[in-house]
Coordinates of C-alpha atoms and ligand atoms in Angstrom, one line a residue:
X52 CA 3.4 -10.6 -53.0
X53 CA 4.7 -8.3 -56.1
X54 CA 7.2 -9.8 -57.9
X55 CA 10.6 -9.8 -57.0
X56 CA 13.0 -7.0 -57.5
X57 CA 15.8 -8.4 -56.2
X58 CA 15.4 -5.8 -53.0
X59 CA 13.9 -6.7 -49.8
X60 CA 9.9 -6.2 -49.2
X61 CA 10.9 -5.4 -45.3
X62 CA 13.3 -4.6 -42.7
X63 CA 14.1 -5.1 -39.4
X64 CA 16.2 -2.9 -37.5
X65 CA 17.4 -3.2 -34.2
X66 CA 18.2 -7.2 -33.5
X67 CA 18.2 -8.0 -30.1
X68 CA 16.5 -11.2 -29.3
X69 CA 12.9 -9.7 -30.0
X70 CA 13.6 -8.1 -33.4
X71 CA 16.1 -11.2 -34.4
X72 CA 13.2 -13.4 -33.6
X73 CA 10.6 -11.5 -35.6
X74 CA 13.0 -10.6 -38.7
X75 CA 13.5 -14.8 -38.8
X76 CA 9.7 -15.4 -38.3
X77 CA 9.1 -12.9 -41.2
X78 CA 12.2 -14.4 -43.7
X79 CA 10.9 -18.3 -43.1
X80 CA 7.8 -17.3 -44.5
X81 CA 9.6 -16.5 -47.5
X82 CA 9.5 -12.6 -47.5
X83 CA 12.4 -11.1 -48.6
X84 CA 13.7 -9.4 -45.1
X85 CA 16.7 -6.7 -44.8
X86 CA 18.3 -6.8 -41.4
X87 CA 20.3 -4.1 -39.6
X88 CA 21.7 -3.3 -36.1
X89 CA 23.8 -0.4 -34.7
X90 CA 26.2 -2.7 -34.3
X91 CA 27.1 -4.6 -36.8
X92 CA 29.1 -7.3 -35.5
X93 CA 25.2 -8.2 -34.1
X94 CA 24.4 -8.4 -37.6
X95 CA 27.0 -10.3 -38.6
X96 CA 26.4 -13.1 -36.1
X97 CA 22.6 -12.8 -37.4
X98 CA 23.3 -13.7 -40.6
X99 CA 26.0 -16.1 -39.6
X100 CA 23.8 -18.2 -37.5
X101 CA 20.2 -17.6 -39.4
X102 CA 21.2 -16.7 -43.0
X103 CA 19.7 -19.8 -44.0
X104 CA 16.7 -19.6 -42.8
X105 CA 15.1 -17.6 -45.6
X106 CA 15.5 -14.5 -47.9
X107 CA 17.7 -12.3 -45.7
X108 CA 20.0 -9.3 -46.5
X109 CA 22.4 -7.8 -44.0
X110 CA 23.2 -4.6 -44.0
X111 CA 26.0 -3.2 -42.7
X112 CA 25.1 0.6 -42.7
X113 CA 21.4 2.2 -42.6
X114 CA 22.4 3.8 -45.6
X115 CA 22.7 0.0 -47.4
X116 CA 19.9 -0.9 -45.2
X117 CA 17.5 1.3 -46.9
X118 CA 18.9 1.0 -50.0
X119 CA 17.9 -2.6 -50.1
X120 CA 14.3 -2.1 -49.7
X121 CA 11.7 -2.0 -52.1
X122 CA 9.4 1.1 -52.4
X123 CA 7.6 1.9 -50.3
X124 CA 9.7 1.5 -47.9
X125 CA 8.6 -0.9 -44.7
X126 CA 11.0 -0.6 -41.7
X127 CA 10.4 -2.3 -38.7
X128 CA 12.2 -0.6 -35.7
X129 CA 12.8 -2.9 -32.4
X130 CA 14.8 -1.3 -30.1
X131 CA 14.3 -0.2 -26.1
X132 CA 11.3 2.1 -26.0
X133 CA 11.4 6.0 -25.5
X134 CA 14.7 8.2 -26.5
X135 CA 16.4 5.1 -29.0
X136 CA 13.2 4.4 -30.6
X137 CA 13.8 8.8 -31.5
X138 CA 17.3 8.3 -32.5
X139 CA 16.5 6.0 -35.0
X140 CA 13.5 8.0 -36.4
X141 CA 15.9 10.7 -36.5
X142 CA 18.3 9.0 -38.5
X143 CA 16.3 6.8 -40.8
X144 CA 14.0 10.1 -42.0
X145 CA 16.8 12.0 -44.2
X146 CA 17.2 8.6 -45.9
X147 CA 13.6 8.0 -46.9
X148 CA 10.7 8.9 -49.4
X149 CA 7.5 10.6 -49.4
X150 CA 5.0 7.7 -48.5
X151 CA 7.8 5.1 -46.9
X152 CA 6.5 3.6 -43.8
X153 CA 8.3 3.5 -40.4
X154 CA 6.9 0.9 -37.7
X155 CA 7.8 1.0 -34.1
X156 CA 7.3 -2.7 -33.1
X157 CA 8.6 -2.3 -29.3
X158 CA 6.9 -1.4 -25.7
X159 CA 6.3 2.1 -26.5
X160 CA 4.0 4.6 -24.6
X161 CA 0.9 5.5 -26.5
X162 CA 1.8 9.3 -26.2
X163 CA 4.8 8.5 -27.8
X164 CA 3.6 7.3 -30.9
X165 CA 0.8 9.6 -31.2
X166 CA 3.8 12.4 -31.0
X167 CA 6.1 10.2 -33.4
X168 CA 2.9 9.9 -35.8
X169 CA 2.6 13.5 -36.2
X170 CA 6.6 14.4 -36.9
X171 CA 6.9 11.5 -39.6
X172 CA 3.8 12.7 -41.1
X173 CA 5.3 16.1 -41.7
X174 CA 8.2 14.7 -43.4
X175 CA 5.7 12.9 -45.7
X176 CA 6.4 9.5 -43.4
X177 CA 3.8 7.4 -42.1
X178 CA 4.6 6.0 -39.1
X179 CA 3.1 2.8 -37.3
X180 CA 3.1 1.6 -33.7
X181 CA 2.6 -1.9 -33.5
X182 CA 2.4 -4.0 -30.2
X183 CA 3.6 -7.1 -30.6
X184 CA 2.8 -9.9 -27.4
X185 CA 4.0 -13.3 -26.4
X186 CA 7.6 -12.4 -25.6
X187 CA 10.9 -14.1 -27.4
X188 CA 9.4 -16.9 -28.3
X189 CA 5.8 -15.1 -29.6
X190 CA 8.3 -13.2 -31.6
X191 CA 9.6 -16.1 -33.7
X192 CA 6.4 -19.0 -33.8
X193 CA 3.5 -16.4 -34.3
X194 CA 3.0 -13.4 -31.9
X195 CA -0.6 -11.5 -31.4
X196 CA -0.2 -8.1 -33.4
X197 CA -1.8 -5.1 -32.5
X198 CA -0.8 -2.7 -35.3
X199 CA -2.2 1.1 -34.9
X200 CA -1.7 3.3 -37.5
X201 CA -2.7 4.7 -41.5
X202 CA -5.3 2.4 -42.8
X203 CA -2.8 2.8 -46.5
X204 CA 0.3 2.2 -44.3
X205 CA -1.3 -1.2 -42.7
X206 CA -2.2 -2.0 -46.3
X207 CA 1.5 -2.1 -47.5
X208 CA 2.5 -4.5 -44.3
X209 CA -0.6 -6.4 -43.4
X210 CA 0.6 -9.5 -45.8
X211 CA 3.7 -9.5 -43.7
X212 CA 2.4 -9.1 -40.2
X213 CA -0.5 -11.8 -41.0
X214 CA 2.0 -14.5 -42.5
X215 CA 3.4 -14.2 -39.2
X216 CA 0.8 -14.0 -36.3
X217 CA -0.2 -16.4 -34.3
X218 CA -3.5 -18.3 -36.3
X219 CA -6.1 -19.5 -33.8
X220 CA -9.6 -21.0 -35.6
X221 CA -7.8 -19.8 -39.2
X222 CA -8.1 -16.8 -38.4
X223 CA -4.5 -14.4 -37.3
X224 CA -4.2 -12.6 -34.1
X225 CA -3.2 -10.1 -36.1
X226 CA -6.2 -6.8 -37.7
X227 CA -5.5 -3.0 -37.5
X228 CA -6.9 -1.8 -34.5
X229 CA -7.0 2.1 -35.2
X230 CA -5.1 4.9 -35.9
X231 CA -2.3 6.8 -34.5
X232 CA -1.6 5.7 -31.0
X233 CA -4.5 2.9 -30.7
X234 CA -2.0 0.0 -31.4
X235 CA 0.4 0.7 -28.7
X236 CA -2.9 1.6 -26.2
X237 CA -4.1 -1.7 -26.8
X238 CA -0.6 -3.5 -26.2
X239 CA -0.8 -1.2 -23.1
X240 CA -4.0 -2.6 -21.5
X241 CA -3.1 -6.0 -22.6
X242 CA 0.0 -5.5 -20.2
X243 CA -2.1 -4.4 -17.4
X244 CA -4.3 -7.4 -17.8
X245 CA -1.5 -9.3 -17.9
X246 CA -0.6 -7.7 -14.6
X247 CA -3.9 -8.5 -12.9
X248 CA -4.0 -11.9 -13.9
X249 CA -0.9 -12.3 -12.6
X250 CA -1.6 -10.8 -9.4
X251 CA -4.5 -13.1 -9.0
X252 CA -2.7 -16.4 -9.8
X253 CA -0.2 -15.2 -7.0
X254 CA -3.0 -14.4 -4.6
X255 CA -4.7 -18.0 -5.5
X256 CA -1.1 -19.3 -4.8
X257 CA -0.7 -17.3 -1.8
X258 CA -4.0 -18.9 -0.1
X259 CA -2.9 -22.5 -1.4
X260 CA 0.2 -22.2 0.5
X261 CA -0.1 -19.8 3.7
X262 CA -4.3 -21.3 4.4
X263 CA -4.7 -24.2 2.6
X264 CA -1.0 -25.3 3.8
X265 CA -0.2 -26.8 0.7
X266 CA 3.4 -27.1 -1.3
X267 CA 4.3 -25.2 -4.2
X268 CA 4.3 -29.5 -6.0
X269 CA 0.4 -29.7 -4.9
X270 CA -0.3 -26.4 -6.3
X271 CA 1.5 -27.0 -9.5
X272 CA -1.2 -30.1 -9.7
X273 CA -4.0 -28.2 -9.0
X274 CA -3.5 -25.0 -11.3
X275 CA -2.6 -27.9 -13.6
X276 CA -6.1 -29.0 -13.4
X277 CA -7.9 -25.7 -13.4
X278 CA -6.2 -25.6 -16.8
X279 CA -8.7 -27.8 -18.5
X280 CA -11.3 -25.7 -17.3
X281 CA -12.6 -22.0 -17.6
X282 CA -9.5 -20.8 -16.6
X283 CA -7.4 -22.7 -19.2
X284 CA -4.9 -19.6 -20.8
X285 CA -1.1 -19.4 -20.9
X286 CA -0.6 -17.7 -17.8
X287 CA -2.2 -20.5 -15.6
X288 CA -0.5 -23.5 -17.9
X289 CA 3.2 -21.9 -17.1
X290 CA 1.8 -21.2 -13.5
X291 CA 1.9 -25.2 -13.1
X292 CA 5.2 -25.7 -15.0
X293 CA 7.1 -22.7 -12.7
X294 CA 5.9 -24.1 -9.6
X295 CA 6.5 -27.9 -10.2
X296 CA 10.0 -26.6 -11.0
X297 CA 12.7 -28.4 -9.2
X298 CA 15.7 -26.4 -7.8
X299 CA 19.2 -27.9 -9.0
X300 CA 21.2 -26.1 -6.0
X301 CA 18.5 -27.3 -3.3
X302 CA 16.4 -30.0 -4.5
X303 CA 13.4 -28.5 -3.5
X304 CA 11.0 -26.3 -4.9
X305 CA 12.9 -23.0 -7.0
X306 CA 9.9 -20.9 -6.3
X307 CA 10.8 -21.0 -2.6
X308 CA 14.6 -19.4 -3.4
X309 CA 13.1 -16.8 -5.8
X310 CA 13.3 -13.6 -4.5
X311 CA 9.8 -12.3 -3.4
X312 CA 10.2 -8.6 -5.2
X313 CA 8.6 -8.2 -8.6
X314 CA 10.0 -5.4 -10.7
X315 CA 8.2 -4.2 -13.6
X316 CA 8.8 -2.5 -16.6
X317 CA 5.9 0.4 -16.4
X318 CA 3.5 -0.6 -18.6
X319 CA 0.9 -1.5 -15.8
X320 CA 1.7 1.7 -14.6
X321 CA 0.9 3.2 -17.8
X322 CA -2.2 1.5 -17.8
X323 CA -3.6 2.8 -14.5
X324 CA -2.5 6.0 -15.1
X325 CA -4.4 6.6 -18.2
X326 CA -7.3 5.1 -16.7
X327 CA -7.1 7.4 -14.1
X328 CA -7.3 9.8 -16.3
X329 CA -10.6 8.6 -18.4
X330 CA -12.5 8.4 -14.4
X331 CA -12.4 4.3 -15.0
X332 CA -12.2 2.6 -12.3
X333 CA -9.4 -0.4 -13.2
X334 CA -9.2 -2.0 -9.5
X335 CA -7.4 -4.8 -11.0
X336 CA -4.9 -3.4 -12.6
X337 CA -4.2 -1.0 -10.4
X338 CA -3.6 -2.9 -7.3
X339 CA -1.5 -5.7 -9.0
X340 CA 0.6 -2.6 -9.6
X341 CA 0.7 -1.0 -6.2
X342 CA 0.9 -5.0 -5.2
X343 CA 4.2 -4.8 -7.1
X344 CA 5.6 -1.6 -5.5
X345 CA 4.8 -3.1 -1.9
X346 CA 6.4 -6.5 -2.8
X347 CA 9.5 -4.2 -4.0
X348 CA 9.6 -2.9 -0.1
X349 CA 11.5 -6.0 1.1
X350 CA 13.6 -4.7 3.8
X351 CA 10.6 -2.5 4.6
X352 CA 8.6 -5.4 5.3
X353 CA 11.3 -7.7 6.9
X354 CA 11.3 -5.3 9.9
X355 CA 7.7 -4.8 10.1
X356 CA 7.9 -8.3 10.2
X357 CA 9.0 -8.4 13.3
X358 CA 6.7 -5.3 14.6
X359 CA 3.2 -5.0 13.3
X360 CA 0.6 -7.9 15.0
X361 CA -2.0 -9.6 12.7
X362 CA -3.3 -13.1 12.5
X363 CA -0.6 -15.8 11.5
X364 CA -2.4 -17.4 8.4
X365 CA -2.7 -21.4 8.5
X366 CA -5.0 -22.0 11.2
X367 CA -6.1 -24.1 7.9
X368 CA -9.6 -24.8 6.4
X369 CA -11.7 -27.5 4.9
X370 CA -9.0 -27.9 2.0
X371 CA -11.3 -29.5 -0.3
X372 CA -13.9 -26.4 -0.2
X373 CA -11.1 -23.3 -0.1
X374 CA -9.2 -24.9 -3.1
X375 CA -13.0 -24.8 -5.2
X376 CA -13.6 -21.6 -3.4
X377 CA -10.5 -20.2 -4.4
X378 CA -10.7 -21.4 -8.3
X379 CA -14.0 -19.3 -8.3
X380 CA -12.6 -16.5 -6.8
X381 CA -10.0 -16.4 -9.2
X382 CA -12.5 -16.8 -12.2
X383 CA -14.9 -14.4 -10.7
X384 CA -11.9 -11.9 -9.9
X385 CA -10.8 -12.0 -13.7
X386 CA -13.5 -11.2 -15.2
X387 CA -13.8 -8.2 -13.4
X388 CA -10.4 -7.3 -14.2
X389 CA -11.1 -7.7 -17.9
X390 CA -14.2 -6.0 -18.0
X391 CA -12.5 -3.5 -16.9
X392 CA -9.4 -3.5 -18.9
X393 CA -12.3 -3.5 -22.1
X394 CA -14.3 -0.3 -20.2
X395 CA -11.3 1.6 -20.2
X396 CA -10.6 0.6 -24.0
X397 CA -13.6 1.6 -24.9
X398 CA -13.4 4.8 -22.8
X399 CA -10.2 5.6 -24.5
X400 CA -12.0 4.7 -28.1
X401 CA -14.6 7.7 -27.1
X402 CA -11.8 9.8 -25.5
X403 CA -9.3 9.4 -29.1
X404 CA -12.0 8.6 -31.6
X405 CA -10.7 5.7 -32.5
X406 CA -13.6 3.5 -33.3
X407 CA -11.7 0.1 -31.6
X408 CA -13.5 -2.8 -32.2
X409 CA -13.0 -4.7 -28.6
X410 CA -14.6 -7.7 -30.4
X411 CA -11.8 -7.8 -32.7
X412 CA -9.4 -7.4 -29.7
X413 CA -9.9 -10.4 -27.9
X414 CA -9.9 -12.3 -31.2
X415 CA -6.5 -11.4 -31.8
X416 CA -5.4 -12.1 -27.9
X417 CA -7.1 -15.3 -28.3
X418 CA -3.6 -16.6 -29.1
X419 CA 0.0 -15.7 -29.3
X420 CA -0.4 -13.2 -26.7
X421 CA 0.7 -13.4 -22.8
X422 CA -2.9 -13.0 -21.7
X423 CA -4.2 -15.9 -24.3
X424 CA -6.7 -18.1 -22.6
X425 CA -10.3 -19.5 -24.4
X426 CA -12.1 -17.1 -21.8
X427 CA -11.3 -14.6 -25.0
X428 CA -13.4 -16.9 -27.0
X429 CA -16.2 -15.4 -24.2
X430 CA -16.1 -12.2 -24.4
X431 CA -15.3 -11.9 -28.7
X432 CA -18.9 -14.1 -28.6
X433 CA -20.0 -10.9 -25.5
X434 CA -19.7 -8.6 -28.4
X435 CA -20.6 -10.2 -31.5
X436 CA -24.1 -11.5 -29.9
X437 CA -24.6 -7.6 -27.7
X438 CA -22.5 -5.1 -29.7
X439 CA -21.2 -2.6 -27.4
X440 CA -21.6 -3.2 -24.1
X441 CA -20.9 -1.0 -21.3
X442 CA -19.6 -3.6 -19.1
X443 CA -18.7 -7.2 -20.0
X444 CA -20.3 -7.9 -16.4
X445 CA -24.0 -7.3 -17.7
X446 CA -23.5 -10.2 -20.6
X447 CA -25.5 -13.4 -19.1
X448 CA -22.4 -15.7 -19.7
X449 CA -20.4 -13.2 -17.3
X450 CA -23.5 -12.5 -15.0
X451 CA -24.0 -16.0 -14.4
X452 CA -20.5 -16.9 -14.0
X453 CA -20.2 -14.3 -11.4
X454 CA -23.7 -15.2 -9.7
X455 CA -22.0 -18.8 -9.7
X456 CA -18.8 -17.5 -7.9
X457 CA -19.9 -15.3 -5.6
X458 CA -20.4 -17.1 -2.6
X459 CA -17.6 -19.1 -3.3
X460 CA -15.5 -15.3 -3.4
X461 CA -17.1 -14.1 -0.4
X462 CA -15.5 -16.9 1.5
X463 CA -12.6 -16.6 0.4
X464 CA -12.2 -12.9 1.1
X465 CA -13.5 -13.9 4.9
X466 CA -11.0 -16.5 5.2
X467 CA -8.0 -14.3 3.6
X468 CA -8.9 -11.6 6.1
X469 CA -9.2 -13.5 8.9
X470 CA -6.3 -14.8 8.6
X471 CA -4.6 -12.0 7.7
X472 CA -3.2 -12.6 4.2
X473 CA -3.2 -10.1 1.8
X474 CA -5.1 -10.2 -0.9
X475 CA -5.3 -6.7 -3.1
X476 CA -7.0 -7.8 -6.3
X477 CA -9.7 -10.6 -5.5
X478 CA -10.5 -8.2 -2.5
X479 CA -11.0 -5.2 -4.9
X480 CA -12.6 -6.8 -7.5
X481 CA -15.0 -8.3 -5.3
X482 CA -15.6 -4.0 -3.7
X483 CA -16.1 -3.3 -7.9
X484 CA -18.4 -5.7 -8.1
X485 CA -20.6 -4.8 -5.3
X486 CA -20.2 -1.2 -6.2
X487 CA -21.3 -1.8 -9.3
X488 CA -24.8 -3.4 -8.7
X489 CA -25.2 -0.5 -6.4
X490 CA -28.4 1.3 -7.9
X491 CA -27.8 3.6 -4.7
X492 CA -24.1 4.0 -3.1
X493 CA -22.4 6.5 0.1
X494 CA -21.4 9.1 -2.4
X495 CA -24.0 11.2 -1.5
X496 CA -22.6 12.2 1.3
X497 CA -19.3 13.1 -0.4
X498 CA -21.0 15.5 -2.4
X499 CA -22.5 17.0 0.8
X500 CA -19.1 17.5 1.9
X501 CA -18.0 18.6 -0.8
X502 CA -19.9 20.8 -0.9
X503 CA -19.6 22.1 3.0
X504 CA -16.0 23.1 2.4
X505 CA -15.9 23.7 -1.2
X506 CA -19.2 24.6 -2.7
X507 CA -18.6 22.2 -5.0
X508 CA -22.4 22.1 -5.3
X509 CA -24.7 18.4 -5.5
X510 CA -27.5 17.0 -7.5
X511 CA -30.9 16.3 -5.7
X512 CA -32.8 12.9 -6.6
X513 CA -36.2 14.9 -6.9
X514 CA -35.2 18.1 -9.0
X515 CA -32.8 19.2 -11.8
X516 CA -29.6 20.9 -11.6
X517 CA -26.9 21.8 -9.0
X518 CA -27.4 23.0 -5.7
X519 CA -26.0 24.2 -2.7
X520 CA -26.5 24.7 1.0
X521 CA -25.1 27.9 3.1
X522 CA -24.1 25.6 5.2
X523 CA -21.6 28.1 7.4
X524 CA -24.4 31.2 7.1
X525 CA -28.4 30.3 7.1
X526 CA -28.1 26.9 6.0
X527 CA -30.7 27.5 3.3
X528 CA -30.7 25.9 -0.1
X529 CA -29.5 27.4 -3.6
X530 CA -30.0 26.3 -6.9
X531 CA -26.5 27.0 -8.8
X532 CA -26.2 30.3 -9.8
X533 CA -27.6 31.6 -6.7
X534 CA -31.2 31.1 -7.9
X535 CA -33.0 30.2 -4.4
X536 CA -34.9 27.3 -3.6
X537 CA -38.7 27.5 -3.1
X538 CA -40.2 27.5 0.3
X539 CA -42.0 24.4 -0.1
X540 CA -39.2 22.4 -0.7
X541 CA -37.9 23.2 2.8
X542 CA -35.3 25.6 1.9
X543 CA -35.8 29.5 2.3
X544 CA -35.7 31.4 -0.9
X545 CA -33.2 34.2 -1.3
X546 CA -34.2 36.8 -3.2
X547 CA -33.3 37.1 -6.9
X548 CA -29.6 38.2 -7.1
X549 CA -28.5 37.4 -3.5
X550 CA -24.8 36.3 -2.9
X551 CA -24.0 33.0 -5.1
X552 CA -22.4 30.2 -2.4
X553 CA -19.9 31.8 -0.2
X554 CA -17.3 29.9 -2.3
X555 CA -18.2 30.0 -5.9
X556 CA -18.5 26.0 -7.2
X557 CA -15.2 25.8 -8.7
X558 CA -15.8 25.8 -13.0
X559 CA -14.2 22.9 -13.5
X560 CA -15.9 19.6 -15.2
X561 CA -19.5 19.1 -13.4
X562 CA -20.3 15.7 -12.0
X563 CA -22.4 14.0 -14.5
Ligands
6PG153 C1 4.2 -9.4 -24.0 C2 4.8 -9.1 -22.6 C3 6.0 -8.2 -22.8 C4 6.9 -8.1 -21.5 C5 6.2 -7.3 -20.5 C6 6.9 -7.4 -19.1 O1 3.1 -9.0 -24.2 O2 4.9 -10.1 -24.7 O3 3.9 -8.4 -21.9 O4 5.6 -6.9 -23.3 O5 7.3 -9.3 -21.1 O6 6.1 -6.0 -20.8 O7 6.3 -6.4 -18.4 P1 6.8 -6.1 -16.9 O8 8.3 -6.2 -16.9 O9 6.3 -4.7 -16.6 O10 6.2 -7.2 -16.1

């Protein structure tokens, strides 16, 4: 820390519970902090109610508020992602020096701060988006920090944002995880993991109740107990506490008066879209999303309630065997859901050039995050022991956890189906699973029709190259290009320079 001179060494703007909570968590530590909010009564009540917690200094205007910084500049910016994250840019920059360092600190979209990147760097700014997970109270006791950004920018804040990380083992959830957009791509994923193993836990909950026949008490219990095991994390620990919650109004249960429509702010969505985009396939993530829009068709689903037949789950089974059955499947189900999450990471480190370091990712979400569990102690050992692997499935810990699980999986897809309960993300992840150990899948004959009604062309496992069949002339063979097969291969030659496929194979990107 350089000495003292009498200005702050960082700001916060934009005090909302989030940014209040991290400005505080940054000023106990003893770091001289400037606050500031667009509305300065906000600020007023800040300093009012905190001012005592450690070095502060409100400021009233943005002019004062930069004015009480030391050089270079380091302003943290929490306010609601997209357009207000712009305003601010837009009126901090005039205000600022070559070198001073903006960091956006909120939800934003990785395009966003790839584009925000690129304006402050032509006004001499360096910009930083950081994700910061583990909500309000993350914020104030030690978050997981995910800063993306200029390796010299990082360098001016990293004191800061370690001091205030969560520290799991000594070490902080907190390391710079690459440049421009990578720290908000990484928050991204982590959001769509977090959305997958939330899906699961309701699936598991689902089954508990509606097969099992078990009350939301009993179920508290049991996640309560899978929390000591392989599955102990954050996510299952407040599973217990939400569902052994009591109603005041009714006395029973509140999860049985909570509304059965989850809204979401788009950052799964984010996720499965850029995923999409990279060709990975992120089953998980993706159906806990869709899973989310179909739970948001209440009134849909009242009246097809009332109209569509299917089996009327609880015809019950041997309790003691679904409950283990299910605690597998859910185990089983993560993994895949994170080794995916990590695939399209590293997909998107290729894609960007970003050189991520997934090992260092799950050390960081190894605490303070939403997704925290010691499973992340599992797959940061996957990658120091194998480096980069393709697939977290193909480390022994994970093959063997899977091999374990698998029976236990199957039957609990059987029994969910049977009894006609829906369940999107074990039932997915179980498809990705079995797809994946495919040496030999159907989508050969996709590329054969493909290539009927689009001459979109197809490999062959015993030559090189692309071909294609006339399939609506003489049904013989053509290597792409035209270029004939020979006779003993069973397809007529053409001769040199006949017609190319009756459609030429459209240019686009060739199936590798
Ligand atoms: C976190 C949380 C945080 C927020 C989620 C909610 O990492 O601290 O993920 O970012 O609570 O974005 O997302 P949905 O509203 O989309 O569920």
């Amino acid at each position: 820390m350089t000495e003292s001179t009498g200005k702050s060494r960082i700001g916060v703007t934009g005090l909302a519970v989030m940014g209040a909570n991290l400005a505080r968590n940054i000023a106990r530590r003893g770091t001289p902090t400037a606050v500031h909010n667009r509305t300065t009564a906000k600020m007023t009540e800040f300093i009012k109610e905190y001012g005592d917690e450690g070095p502060f200094t409100g400021c009233e205007s943005v002019e004062d508020f930069v004015n009480a910084l030391e050089t270079p500049r380091r302003i943290i910016v929490m306010v609601k992602a997209g357009r207000p994250v712009d305003a601010v840019i837009e009126e901090l920059t005039p205000l600022l020096d070559e070198g001073d360092i903006i960091i956006d600190a909120g939800n934003s979209h990785f395009p966003d701060t790839v584009r925000r990147t690129e304006e402050c760097a032509a006004n001499g700014i360096r910009f930083m988006g950081i994700g910061v997970s583990g909500g309000e109270e993350g914020a104030l006791l030690g978050p997981s920090i995910m800063p993306g950004g200029d390796p010299s920018a990082y360098a001016e804040v990293e004191e800061v944002l370690t001091s205030i990380a969560a520290v799991v083992d000594g070490t902080p959830c907190c390391v710079h995880v690459g440049p421009g957009g990578a720290g908000h791509y990484v928050k991204m994923v982590h959001n769509g993991i977090e959305y997958a193993d939330i899906q699961l836990i309701a699936e598991a909950y689902d089954l508990l109740t509606h097969v099992a026949g078990l009350d939301a008490p009993a179920i508290a219990k049991i996640f309560e107990e899978w929390n000591s095991g392989d599955l102990d994390s954050f996510l299952i620990e407040i599973t217990a506490k939400v569902l052994a919650k009591t109603d005041e109004k009714t006395g029973g249960p509140l999860v049985d008066v909570i509304v059965d429509q989850a809204e979401q702010k788009g950052t799964g969505t984010w996720t499965a879209v850029d995923a999409l985009g990279l060709g990975i396939p992120l089953t998980g993530i993706t159906e806990a999303v869709f899973a989310r829009g179909l739970s948001a068709l209440r009134d849909e689903r009242k009246k097809a309630s009332t109209t569509l037949s299917g089996p009327a789950p609880g015809q019950g089974a041997d309790r003691d065997d679904l409950v283990e059955d299910i605690r597998l499947a859910l185990y089983a189900s993560k993994v895949v859901a994170y080794a995916q999450g990590f695939a399209q990471m590293r997909a998107a480190s290729e894609a960007n050039d970003w050189d991520l370091d997934l090992g260092a990712m799950a050390t960081i979400w190894r605490g303070g995050c939403i997704i925290r569990a010691r499973f992340l102690n599992r797959i940061r050992d996957a990658y120091a022991e194998h480096g980069d692997v393709e697939n977290l499935l193909m480390v022994p810990y994970f093959t063997d956890a899977v091999a374990n699980a698998q029976d236990a999986w199957r039957r609990v897809v059987v029994v969910a189906t049977e009894q006609g309960v829906a369940i999107p993300a074990f039932s997915s992840s179980l498809s990705y699973y079995d797809g994946y150990r495919r040496e030999r899948g159907p989508a050969n004959l996709i590329q054969g029709l493909r290539d009927f009604f689009g001459a979109h062309t197809y490999k062959r496992t015993d030559a090189e190259g692309y071909w294609h069949t006339r399939w609506s002339q003489d049904g013989t063979e053509v290597a792409s290009g035209g270029q004939p097969r020979s006779e003993a291969s069973g397809s007529t030659s053409l001769p040199a320079g006949t017609d190319t496929p009756a459609s030429e194979p459209d240019t686009g990107p060739k199936a590798e």
